[in-house]
Coordinates of C-alpha atoms and ligand atoms in Angstrom, one line a residue:
M241 CA 69.4 128.4 240.8
G242 CA 71.8 131.0 239.5
R243 CA 70.9 133.3 236.5
P244 CA 70.2 131.3 233.4
L245 CA 72.7 131.5 230.5
K246 CA 71.4 133.2 227.4
H247 CA 71.6 132.3 223.7
E248 CA 70.1 133.8 220.6
F249 CA 69.3 131.8 217.4
D250 CA 67.0 132.3 214.4
A251 CA 65.9 128.6 214.6
V252 CA 66.1 126.2 217.6
I253 CA 65.5 122.6 216.8
V254 CA 64.9 120.3 219.8
G255 CA 65.9 116.7 218.9
A256 CA 68.7 115.2 216.8
G257 CA 66.9 112.2 215.4
G258 CA 66.1 111.9 211.7
A259 CA 63.4 114.6 211.8
G260 CA 65.4 117.2 213.8
L261 CA 68.6 116.6 211.7
Y262 CA 66.8 116.9 208.4
A263 CA 65.1 120.1 209.5
A264 CA 68.5 121.4 210.7
L265 CA 70.0 120.8 207.3
E266 CA 67.3 122.8 205.6
S267 CA 67.3 125.5 208.1
S268 CA 71.0 125.9 208.2
R269 CA 71.2 125.9 204.4
A270 CA 68.7 128.8 204.1
S271 CA 69.6 131.0 207.1
G272 CA 73.2 130.1 207.8
A273 CA 74.5 127.5 210.2
N274 CA 75.3 129.8 213.0
R275 CA 71.7 130.9 213.1
T276 CA 70.4 127.3 213.7
A277 CA 70.9 125.3 216.9
V278 CA 70.1 121.7 217.6
I279 CA 69.4 120.9 221.2
S280 CA 69.6 117.2 222.2
K281 CA 69.4 115.3 225.5
L282 CA 71.4 112.5 223.9
L283 CA 74.5 112.6 221.8
P284 CA 72.8 112.9 218.3
I285 CA 73.8 109.5 217.0
R286 CA 72.3 107.8 220.0
S287 CA 68.8 109.0 218.9
H288 CA 66.2 106.2 218.4
T289 CA 66.2 106.7 214.7
G290 CA 69.5 104.8 214.8
A291 CA 67.6 101.8 216.1
A292 CA 65.3 101.6 213.0
Q293 CA 66.0 98.3 211.3
G294 CA 63.8 97.3 208.4
G295 CA 63.5 100.0 205.9
I296 CA 62.2 103.3 204.4
G297 CA 59.3 103.0 202.0
A298 CA 59.4 104.6 198.5
A299 CA 57.8 103.5 195.3
L300 CA 61.0 103.4 193.3
G301 CA 59.8 100.4 191.4
N302 CA 63.4 99.0 191.2
I303 CA 62.3 95.4 191.5
E304 CA 58.7 95.4 190.3
E305 CA 56.2 98.0 189.1
D306 CA 55.2 100.5 191.8
K307 CA 53.6 103.9 192.0
P308 CA 53.4 106.6 194.6
E309 CA 49.6 106.6 194.3
W310 CA 49.6 102.9 195.4
H311 CA 51.8 103.9 198.4
A312 CA 49.5 106.7 199.3
F313 CA 46.4 104.5 199.1
D314 CA 48.1 101.8 201.2
T315 CA 49.0 104.4 203.8
V316 CA 45.4 105.6 204.0
K317 CA 43.9 102.2 204.1
G318 CA 46.5 100.9 206.6
G319 CA 45.6 103.9 208.8
D320 CA 42.0 102.8 208.8
Y321 CA 40.9 106.0 206.9
L322 CA 41.9 108.3 209.7
V323 CA 44.8 109.5 207.6
D324 CA 44.7 113.0 206.1
Q325 CA 44.8 112.1 202.5
Q326 CA 46.6 115.1 200.9
A327 CA 49.4 114.5 203.5
A328 CA 49.6 110.8 202.5
G329 CA 49.9 111.9 198.9
I330 CA 52.8 114.2 199.8
L331 CA 54.5 111.5 201.8
A332 CA 54.3 108.9 199.0
D333 CA 55.3 111.3 196.2
D334 CA 58.1 112.9 198.1
A335 CA 59.4 109.6 199.5
V336 CA 61.0 108.9 196.1
R337 CA 62.9 112.1 196.1
A338 CA 63.8 111.6 199.8
V339 CA 65.4 108.2 199.2
Y340 CA 67.5 109.4 196.2
D341 CA 68.5 112.5 198.2
L342 CA 69.7 110.2 201.1
E343 CA 71.6 108.1 198.5
K344 CA 73.3 111.2 197.1
R345 CA 74.3 112.3 200.6
G346 CA 76.1 109.0 201.0
L347 CA 73.7 106.5 202.5
P348 CA 75.0 103.0 201.8
F349 CA 71.7 101.2 200.7
S350 CA 71.7 97.5 200.0
R351 CA 71.9 96.9 196.3
T352 CA 70.4 94.7 193.6
P353 CA 72.9 92.8 191.4
E354 CA 72.6 95.6 188.9
G355 CA 73.5 98.2 191.4
K356 CA 70.1 99.7 192.1
I357 CA 68.8 100.3 195.6
D358 CA 67.3 97.0 196.7
Q359 CA 63.7 96.8 198.0
R360 CA 61.9 94.3 200.1
R361 CA 58.3 93.6 201.2
F362 CA 56.8 95.1 204.3
G363 CA 53.3 94.9 205.9
G364 CA 50.4 96.6 204.2
H365 CA 52.4 97.7 201.2
T366 CA 50.7 96.4 198.0
R367 CA 50.5 96.7 194.3
N368 CA 47.5 98.0 192.5
F369 CA 45.4 99.0 195.6
G370 CA 45.7 95.8 197.6
E371 CA 46.2 93.0 195.0
A372 CA 49.4 91.5 196.5
P373 CA 52.5 92.5 198.4
V374 CA 55.0 94.8 196.6
R375 CA 58.7 95.4 197.2
R376 CA 58.7 99.0 198.4
A377 CA 61.0 99.1 201.4
C378 CA 64.5 100.4 200.6
Y379 CA 67.0 99.2 203.2
A380 CA 70.6 99.1 204.4
A381 CA 70.6 95.5 205.7
D382 CA 68.7 95.8 209.0
R383 CA 70.5 99.0 210.0
T384 CA 68.6 101.5 207.9
G385 CA 68.0 104.0 210.7
H386 CA 71.6 103.8 211.8
M387 CA 72.7 104.7 208.3
I388 CA 70.2 107.5 208.0
L389 CA 71.3 109.0 211.3
Q390 CA 75.0 108.8 210.5
T391 CA 74.4 110.3 207.0
L392 CA 72.4 113.2 208.3
Y393 CA 74.7 113.9 211.3
Q394 CA 77.8 114.1 209.1
Q395 CA 76.0 116.5 206.7
C396 CA 75.0 118.7 209.6
I397 CA 78.6 118.7 210.9
K398 CA 79.8 119.6 207.4
N399 CA 77.3 122.5 207.4
D400 CA 78.4 123.8 210.8
V401 CA 75.1 123.4 212.5
S402 CA 75.5 124.4 216.2
F403 CA 74.9 121.4 218.4
F404 CA 74.1 121.6 222.1
D405 CA 74.4 117.9 223.2
E406 CA 73.2 116.6 226.5
F407 CA 70.8 119.6 227.0
Q408 CA 67.3 118.7 228.2
L409 CA 64.3 120.7 227.1
V410 CA 62.3 121.6 230.1
D411 CA 60.1 124.5 228.9
V412 CA 58.9 126.1 225.7
L413 CA 58.3 129.9 225.9
I414 CA 55.0 130.8 224.4
D415 CA 53.5 134.3 224.6
G416 CA 49.8 134.0 223.6
R417 CA 50.1 132.1 220.4
K418 CA 53.7 133.1 219.6
C419 CA 56.7 130.9 220.4
I420 CA 59.8 132.9 221.5
G421 CA 62.2 130.3 222.7
I422 CA 62.9 127.4 225.0
V423 CA 64.5 126.7 228.4
A424 CA 66.9 123.8 228.7
L425 CA 68.9 122.1 231.4
E426 CA 72.5 121.4 230.8
L427 CA 73.0 117.9 232.0
A428 CA 76.8 118.2 232.7
T429 CA 76.4 121.2 235.0
G430 CA 72.8 121.5 236.1
A431 CA 72.7 125.0 234.7
L432 CA 69.6 126.5 233.0
H433 CA 69.9 128.0 229.6
V434 CA 67.4 130.3 227.8
F435 CA 67.4 130.1 224.0
D436 CA 65.7 133.1 222.4
A437 CA 64.5 132.0 218.9
K438 CA 62.3 133.3 216.1
A439 CA 61.2 129.7 215.5
V440 CA 61.3 126.5 217.5
L441 CA 60.9 123.0 216.1
I442 CA 60.1 120.1 218.4
A443 CA 61.4 116.7 217.2
T444 CA 61.8 114.8 220.4
G445 CA 60.6 111.4 219.1
G446 CA 58.3 108.7 220.6
F447 CA 56.9 107.9 224.1
G448 CA 56.7 104.1 224.1
R449 CA 58.3 104.0 227.6
M450 CA 54.8 104.5 229.1
F451 CA 54.2 100.8 228.4
R452 CA 55.6 97.8 230.3
T453 CA 56.8 95.9 227.2
T454 CA 58.2 98.2 224.5
S455 CA 60.7 98.3 221.6
N456 CA 61.5 101.9 222.5
A457 CA 64.8 103.2 223.9
Y458 CA 65.0 104.5 227.5
A459 CA 65.1 108.1 226.2
N460 CA 61.7 107.8 224.5
T461 CA 59.7 109.7 227.1
G462 CA 57.7 112.1 225.1
D463 CA 59.3 115.3 226.6
G464 CA 58.4 117.6 223.7
P465 CA 54.6 116.9 223.6
A466 CA 54.4 116.8 227.4
V467 CA 56.1 120.2 227.8
L468 CA 53.8 121.6 225.1
T469 CA 50.6 120.1 226.6
R470 CA 51.4 121.8 229.9
R471 CA 51.7 125.0 227.9
G472 CA 48.1 124.6 226.6
V473 CA 48.9 123.0 223.2
P474 CA 46.5 120.2 222.2
L475 CA 47.6 116.7 221.4
Q476 CA 46.0 114.8 218.5
D477 CA 44.9 111.1 218.2
M478 CA 46.8 110.0 221.3
E479 CA 44.5 106.9 221.6
F480 CA 46.3 105.3 218.7
F481 CA 49.4 103.5 219.9
Q482 CA 50.9 100.8 217.7
F483 CA 51.9 97.4 219.1
H484 CA 54.5 95.8 216.8
P485 CA 53.7 92.1 216.5
T486 CA 57.2 90.8 216.9
G487 CA 59.1 91.8 220.0
I488 CA 61.5 89.2 221.6
R489 CA 59.4 87.4 224.1
G490 CA 59.6 88.9 227.6
M491 CA 61.9 91.7 226.5
G492 CA 60.1 93.7 223.8
I493 CA 63.3 94.1 221.8
L494 CA 62.2 94.5 218.2
I495 CA 62.5 91.9 215.5
T496 CA 61.9 93.9 212.3
E497 CA 59.0 93.2 210.0
G498 CA 61.8 92.8 207.5
V499 CA 62.1 89.2 208.7
R500 CA 58.5 88.6 207.4
G501 CA 59.3 90.8 204.4
E502 CA 62.0 88.4 203.5
G503 CA 59.6 85.4 203.9
G504 CA 59.4 84.7 207.7
I505 CA 56.2 83.1 208.9
L506 CA 54.3 83.4 212.1
R507 CA 53.2 80.0 213.6
N508 CA 51.2 78.9 216.6
A509 CA 51.9 75.9 218.9
K510 CA 50.7 73.4 216.3
G511 CA 53.0 75.0 213.7
D512 CA 50.0 76.4 211.8
R513 CA 50.5 79.6 209.8
F514 CA 47.6 81.2 211.6
M515 CA 47.5 84.5 209.6
E516 CA 45.7 82.4 206.9
H517 CA 42.6 82.8 209.0
Y518 CA 42.9 86.5 209.6
A519 CA 44.3 88.0 206.4
P520 CA 44.0 85.5 203.6
T521 CA 45.6 87.8 200.9
L522 CA 48.5 89.5 202.7
L523 CA 49.0 86.8 205.4
D524 CA 52.1 87.6 207.5
L525 CA 52.4 91.0 205.7
A526 CA 49.0 92.4 206.9
P527 CA 49.2 95.7 208.8
R528 CA 50.6 95.5 212.3
D529 CA 47.4 96.2 214.2
M530 CA 45.7 93.1 212.7
I531 CA 48.7 90.8 213.3
A532 CA 49.1 91.9 216.9
R533 CA 45.4 91.2 217.5
A534 CA 45.7 87.8 215.7
I535 CA 48.6 86.8 218.0
V536 CA 46.6 87.8 221.1
T537 CA 43.6 85.9 219.8
E538 CA 45.7 82.8 219.2
I539 CA 47.2 83.0 222.7
R540 CA 43.8 83.6 224.3
S541 CA 42.4 80.6 222.5
G542 CA 45.1 78.4 224.0
R543 CA 47.1 78.1 220.8
G544 CA 50.2 79.9 222.0
V545 CA 53.4 77.9 222.3
L546 CA 52.8 77.3 226.0
G547 CA 49.1 76.6 225.5
D548 CA 48.3 78.7 228.6
P549 CA 47.0 82.3 228.2
A550 CA 47.7 82.9 231.9
K551 CA 51.4 82.3 231.5
D552 CA 52.8 85.2 229.4
D553 CA 52.4 83.1 226.3
Y554 CA 53.9 83.7 222.9
V555 CA 54.1 82.5 219.2
H556 CA 56.9 81.6 216.9
L557 CA 58.4 83.7 214.1
D558 CA 59.9 81.1 211.8
A559 CA 62.8 82.2 209.6
T560 CA 64.5 78.8 209.4
H561 CA 63.7 78.3 205.8
L562 CA 65.4 81.5 204.8
G563 CA 68.8 79.9 205.5
S564 CA 71.8 81.3 207.2
E565 CA 73.2 83.0 204.1
V566 CA 70.1 85.3 203.6
L567 CA 69.8 85.9 207.3
E568 CA 73.4 86.9 207.7
K569 CA 73.3 89.1 204.6
K570 CA 70.0 90.8 204.9
L571 CA 69.2 90.6 208.6
P572 CA 72.6 90.5 210.4
D573 CA 71.7 92.5 213.5
I574 CA 68.5 90.4 214.0
S575 CA 70.5 87.2 213.8
D576 CA 72.9 88.8 216.3
F577 CA 70.0 89.8 218.7
C578 CA 68.7 86.2 218.6
R579 CA 72.1 84.8 219.5
T580 CA 72.8 87.5 222.2
Y581 CA 69.4 87.6 223.9
L582 CA 67.9 84.2 223.2
N583 CA 71.0 82.0 222.6
L584 CA 69.3 80.9 219.4
D585 CA 70.3 80.7 215.8
P586 CA 67.3 81.9 213.7
A587 CA 68.5 79.7 210.8
Q588 CA 68.0 76.6 213.1
K589 CA 65.1 77.5 215.4
P590 CA 62.0 79.8 215.3
I591 CA 62.1 83.0 217.3
P592 CA 59.7 83.3 220.3
V593 CA 57.8 86.6 219.9
Q594 CA 55.1 88.7 221.5
P595 CA 53.6 92.1 220.6
T596 CA 55.6 95.1 221.9
A597 CA 54.5 98.7 222.3
H598 CA 56.2 100.5 219.4
Y599 CA 54.9 103.7 217.9
G600 CA 52.7 106.6 218.8
M601 CA 50.5 107.6 215.8
G602 CA 49.3 110.6 217.7
G603 CA 51.2 113.7 218.9
I604 CA 51.5 117.4 218.4
P605 CA 49.0 118.4 215.7
T606 CA 50.6 120.1 212.7
D607 CA 49.8 121.3 209.2
L608 CA 51.6 120.1 206.1
D609 CA 54.5 122.5 206.9
G610 CA 55.0 121.3 210.4
R611 CA 53.3 124.4 211.9
V612 CA 51.6 123.6 215.2
V613 CA 47.8 123.7 215.3
A614 CA 46.2 125.5 218.3
D615 CA 42.5 124.7 218.2
E616 CA 39.6 122.9 216.7
Q617 CA 39.0 125.8 214.2
G618 CA 42.4 125.4 212.6
G619 CA 44.1 128.4 214.5
M620 CA 47.9 128.1 214.4
Y621 CA 50.8 129.0 216.7
E622 CA 53.4 131.4 215.3
G623 CA 57.0 130.2 215.2
L624 CA 56.2 126.8 216.6
Y625 CA 56.9 123.6 214.6
A626 CA 56.9 119.9 215.2
A627 CA 58.1 116.9 213.1
G628 CA 58.8 113.2 213.4
E629 CA 57.3 110.8 215.8
C630 CA 56.2 113.4 218.3
A631 CA 54.1 115.2 215.6
C632 CA 50.8 114.2 214.0
V633 CA 50.5 115.5 210.4
S634 CA 48.5 113.0 210.1
V635 CA 50.0 110.5 207.7
H636 CA 49.6 107.4 210.0
G637 CA 46.0 107.8 211.1
A638 CA 44.9 105.0 213.3
N639 CA 47.8 102.6 212.4
R640 CA 51.2 103.3 210.8
L641 CA 52.5 101.1 208.0
G642 CA 56.1 99.8 208.5
T643 CA 58.8 102.0 206.8
N644 CA 56.5 105.0 206.8
S645 CA 58.0 106.6 209.9
L646 CA 61.4 107.0 208.4
V647 CA 59.8 108.6 205.3
D648 CA 57.8 110.9 207.6
L649 CA 61.0 112.1 209.3
I650 CA 62.7 113.0 206.0
V651 CA 59.7 114.3 204.1
F652 CA 58.0 116.4 206.8
G653 CA 61.3 117.2 208.7
R654 CA 62.4 118.8 205.4
R655 CA 59.1 120.6 204.9
A656 CA 59.1 122.0 208.4
G657 CA 62.8 123.0 208.2
R658 CA 62.1 124.8 204.9
H659 CA 59.0 126.7 206.1
M660 CA 60.9 127.6 209.3
S661 CA 63.8 129.1 207.4
E662 CA 61.5 131.2 205.3
F663 CA 59.6 132.3 208.4
V664 CA 62.7 133.4 210.3
N665 CA 63.9 135.5 207.4
Q666 CA 61.0 137.8 207.8
A667 CA 60.3 137.5 211.6
D668 CA 61.8 139.6 214.3
L669 CA 63.6 138.1 217.3
V670 CA 61.6 138.7 220.5
A671 CA 63.9 138.5 223.6
A672 CA 62.4 136.4 226.4
P673 CA 61.8 138.4 229.5
A674 CA 64.6 138.2 232.1
D675 CA 62.5 136.0 234.4
A676 CA 61.6 133.5 231.6
A677 CA 63.3 130.6 233.3
D678 CA 62.0 131.4 236.8
P679 CA 59.0 129.0 236.6
T680 CA 61.4 126.2 235.6
G681 CA 63.9 127.1 238.4
Q682 CA 61.1 127.2 240.9
M683 CA 59.8 123.8 239.7
L684 CA 63.3 122.2 240.1
D685 CA 63.7 123.7 243.6
R686 CA 60.3 122.4 244.6
L687 CA 61.2 118.9 243.3
G688 CA 64.5 119.0 245.3
K689 CA 62.6 119.9 248.5
Q690 CA 60.0 117.2 248.3
R691 CA 60.0 115.0 251.4
G692 CA 57.4 112.3 251.0
D693 CA 58.0 108.6 250.9
E694 CA 56.7 107.7 247.5
Q695 CA 59.2 106.0 245.1
A696 CA 59.5 107.0 241.5
E697 CA 60.3 103.4 240.6
K698 CA 57.0 102.2 241.9
I699 CA 55.0 104.9 240.3
R700 CA 56.7 104.1 237.0
A701 CA 56.0 100.4 237.3
S702 CA 52.3 101.2 238.1
M703 CA 52.0 103.4 235.1
K704 CA 53.5 100.9 232.8
A705 CA 51.3 98.1 234.1
L706 CA 48.2 100.2 233.8
M707 CA 48.9 101.2 230.2
M708 CA 49.8 97.7 229.2
D709 CA 46.9 96.0 230.8
S710 CA 44.1 98.6 230.4
V711 CA 45.1 100.7 227.4
G712 CA 46.9 98.0 225.4
I713 CA 46.0 95.9 222.3
Y714 CA 42.4 95.2 223.4
R715 CA 40.6 97.8 225.5
R716 CA 37.3 98.2 227.5
G717 CA 35.6 101.3 228.7
D718 CA 35.5 100.3 232.4
E719 CA 39.2 99.5 232.4
M720 CA 40.2 102.7 230.7
A721 CA 38.1 104.8 233.0
G722 CA 39.8 103.1 235.9
A723 CA 43.2 103.8 234.3
V724 CA 42.4 107.5 234.0
R725 CA 41.6 107.7 237.7
E726 CA 44.7 105.8 238.7
L727 CA 46.9 107.8 236.5
Q728 CA 45.5 110.9 238.1
S729 CA 46.4 109.6 241.5
L730 CA 49.9 108.6 240.3
R731 CA 50.4 112.2 239.2
Q732 CA 49.5 113.3 242.7
A733 CA 51.9 110.7 244.2
M734 CA 54.7 112.4 242.2
K735 CA 54.5 115.3 244.7
Q736 CA 55.6 112.9 247.5
V737 CA 58.7 111.6 245.8
R738 CA 62.0 112.4 247.5
I739 CA 65.0 112.8 245.3
G740 CA 68.0 110.9 246.7
D741 CA 70.7 112.7 244.7
M742 CA 71.0 116.5 244.9
S743 CA 74.1 116.9 242.8
K744 CA 74.2 119.3 239.9
A745 CA 76.2 117.2 237.4
Y746 CA 74.3 114.5 235.6
N747 CA 71.6 114.2 238.2
M748 CA 69.9 111.1 236.8
D749 CA 67.4 111.0 239.7
L750 CA 66.1 114.4 238.7
L751 CA 66.1 113.7 235.0
E752 CA 64.2 110.5 235.4
L753 CA 61.7 112.2 237.6
L754 CA 61.1 114.9 234.9
E755 CA 60.8 112.2 232.3
L756 CA 58.4 110.2 234.4
Q757 CA 56.3 113.3 234.8
N758 CA 56.2 113.7 231.0
L759 CA 55.2 110.0 230.5
L760 CA 52.4 110.3 233.1
D761 CA 51.0 113.4 231.5
L762 CA 51.0 111.7 228.0
A763 CA 49.6 108.5 229.5
L764 CA 46.7 110.4 231.0
V765 CA 45.9 112.1 227.6
T766 CA 46.2 108.7 225.9
A767 CA 43.9 106.9 228.3
A768 CA 41.3 109.6 228.3
S769 CA 41.3 109.9 224.5
A770 CA 41.0 106.2 224.2
D771 CA 38.1 106.0 226.6
N772 CA 36.4 108.8 224.7
R773 CA 36.5 107.0 221.3
K774 CA 33.7 104.5 221.4
E775 CA 34.5 102.5 218.3
S776 CA 37.3 100.2 217.0
R777 CA 39.6 101.6 214.4
G778 CA 43.2 100.7 213.5
A779 CA 45.3 100.1 216.6
H780 CA 42.4 101.2 218.9
A781 CA 40.5 97.9 219.4
R782 CA 37.6 98.0 221.9
E783 CA 35.9 94.8 223.1
D784 CA 32.9 96.9 224.1
F785 CA 32.7 98.6 220.7
P786 CA 34.1 96.1 218.2
D787 CA 33.1 98.0 215.0
R788 CA 34.4 101.0 213.2
N789 CA 31.8 103.8 213.4
D790 CA 32.4 106.3 210.6
G791 CA 29.1 108.1 211.3
E792 CA 30.2 109.3 214.7
Y793 CA 34.0 108.9 214.9
L794 CA 35.6 109.5 211.6
K795 CA 37.4 112.5 213.1
H796 CA 40.7 113.3 214.7
S797 CA 40.6 113.8 218.5
L798 CA 42.3 116.7 220.2
G799 CA 43.0 116.5 223.9
W800 CA 44.0 119.4 226.3
L801 CA 45.5 118.6 229.7
E802 CA 43.8 121.1 232.0
D803 CA 44.2 121.0 235.8
G804 CA 44.9 117.3 235.9
S805 CA 42.0 116.4 233.6
V806 CA 41.7 116.0 229.9
R807 CA 39.3 118.2 227.8
L808 CA 38.5 116.6 224.5
G809 CA 37.6 118.1 221.1
A810 CA 37.8 117.1 217.5
K811 CA 39.2 118.0 214.1
P812 CA 38.0 116.9 210.6
V813 CA 39.8 114.2 208.6
D814 CA 40.9 115.1 205.0
L815 CA 39.0 112.6 202.9
S816 CA 39.5 114.4 199.6
I817 CA 40.8 111.4 197.5
W818 CA 39.4 108.1 198.6
E819 CA 36.1 107.2 200.2
P820 CA 36.4 105.1 203.4
K821 CA 35.8 101.4 202.9
P822 CA 35.9 98.4 205.2
R823 CA 39.5 97.2 205.6
E824 CA 40.2 93.8 204.2
Y825 CA 43.5 92.2 203.5
Ligands
LIG252 C1 63.6 99.5 217.4 C2 62.9 100.3 216.4 C3 62.9 100.0 215.0 C4 62.3 100.8 214.1 N1 62.4 100.5 212.8 C5 61.8 101.3 211.8 C6 61.9 101.1 210.5 O1 62.6 100.1 210.0 N2 61.3 101.9 209.6 C7 60.5 103.0 210.0 O2 60.0 103.7 209.2 N3 60.4 103.2 211.3 C8 61.0 102.5 212.3 N4 60.9 102.8 213.6 C9 60.3 104.0 214.0 C10 61.2 105.2 213.8 O3 62.5 104.7 213.9 C11 61.0 106.3 214.7 O4 59.6 106.7 214.7 C12 61.8 107.5 214.3 O5 63.1 107.2 214.1 C13 61.7 108.7 215.3 O6 62.5 109.7 214.8 P1 62.5 111.2 215.4 O7 63.4 112.0 214.7 O8 61.1 111.6 215.5 O9 63.0 111.0 216.9 P2 64.3 110.2 217.6 O10 65.1 109.6 216.6 O11 63.7 109.3 218.6 O12 65.1 111.3 218.2 C14 64.6 112.1 219.3 C15 65.6 113.2 219.6 O13 65.0 114.1 220.5 C16 65.9 114.3 221.6 N5 65.2 114.6 222.8 C17 64.2 114.0 223.3 N6 63.7 114.6 224.4 C18 64.5 115.7 224.6 C19 64.6 116.7 225.5 N7 63.7 116.8 226.6 N8 65.5 117.7 225.4 C20 66.4 117.6 224.3 N9 66.3 116.7 223.4 C21 65.4 115.7 223.5 C22 66.8 113.1 221.7 O14 68.1 113.4 222.2 C23 66.9 112.7 220.2 O15 68.0 113.3 219.6 C24 61.5 102.0 214.5 C25 61.5 102.3 215.9 C26 62.1 101.5 216.8 C27 62.0 101.8 218.3

């Protein structure tokens, strides 16, 4: 490795999805564009935010009465009371402003005949504290995320934000509890770059690629949280991973909840609307964790379409009664996916679906301004921020409601960007020591010299199978403990992987190895946190502990990765508005 290239910025934002771009807009507005850099391993508009389909939730009340207070309550209840309640209040209140702000910035929302932003139903969103579904999801057909990303990216370009595209974060420089910059690998050249910064914001998105069947893009490998956990930063509530009920059978590609929002119905082999037995009030619009479990229960009871649980069985999502006009107008991409991947017209035939790993509720613990939490006592890092799916504020608790991630990006991305810009105005730049990139350089050299006969592809497949089968929708202590041990040995096996390609430019072998390392580290924290929580809550459903246990477990978990093991701690939940109740829908 030659000497790293050096850069200096006030604020460095890692990630160009919705969270990173919104933070960049705020930060560049306050401290000047040339003082803010966005680092992204992908070209910004390829970020996973662009794949978001169904909508962004806000109580605009455009179609029927709605209130932010109802939105906040639904969020808390949907998250099985593990949500920090003041944070949920901010999310719901600020969502309204956020949506109008996006509209003013040029986002082409779908409209009502009167020209207002149109809204549709989504799971767990209700009127008057659970009475009936409400139309809260604002949308741009089924391309909502795509439109958000395009809108924010063009605003950033207009504001002259400095973009470093195809730069991979490999290390965050932390001195005690102060963050002073990052180290990134330039994919086109293989060169290392050190960015000195007064503040760093991590917005690297999700990590669904640790599971075999997932809706997540290939790039969703959790790099930000993994790099931080290796630097001693704790990760919060990692045991809560959401399975979306409707992935395309055998592929995991997402069929948005918007299909059910528009009236789509889940049916078993007999054609029965089985959600009547699991959620009599909200039916197909119950929260995702409940529907994913209902599908698994139907399949296990032999009521899947194939009638054989041993055969990778599935259920049907019936949208035929919506008619081709509604499908083409409101769900054009979904209709296209069905034709492309299934050779099926959803106006004619039901869509075969299975649950798919979708969203990490846990992540880097932050306060309401995106500042990263360091310990159980509420100590903080200085100059280190996180926002978006990789962060845990926590507004999603044990189970996120649909449309609430896009709100989270805009609301908390903005708050973090704002706080960061105030912080950098009074902070001094600390130059990283000349040898700051040495550990990264040595690590890359070591990887290049590995000579064992393990194959990354096999390790990846084993990890995905372990997570899917032992830390999936239903979980058991013995299986999770086994998964922890096996993940530990897979981490060891990584030291015996030989890299075939040694070139500098776009070395995908090397990149994929780094990403696999990140997924393995996060999988280990996930499995250990899940084994440690001996109750069922939200997306964490244990067959050996089927009940929620507020007495012992109404607390956030914190996990530290230390010497290949996970040390666990806890953090209180903010219950300042609503008292926890049993969750009925
Ligand atoms: C198919 C699908 C549909 C969805 N639909 C909806 C929906 O309708 N409504 C909703 O609310 N939510 C939805 N979600 C969830 C939501 O889209 C995501 O949670 C959210 O977009 C994540 O945004 P983000 O800004 O945190 O990260 P992302 O948009 O994933 O962006 C991550 C960024 O980090 C960068 N990055 C990652 N690692 C590195 C690294 N090592 N170095 C440098 N850069 C790095 C990437 O280049 C990228 O720019 C959906 C998710 C999926 C997968």
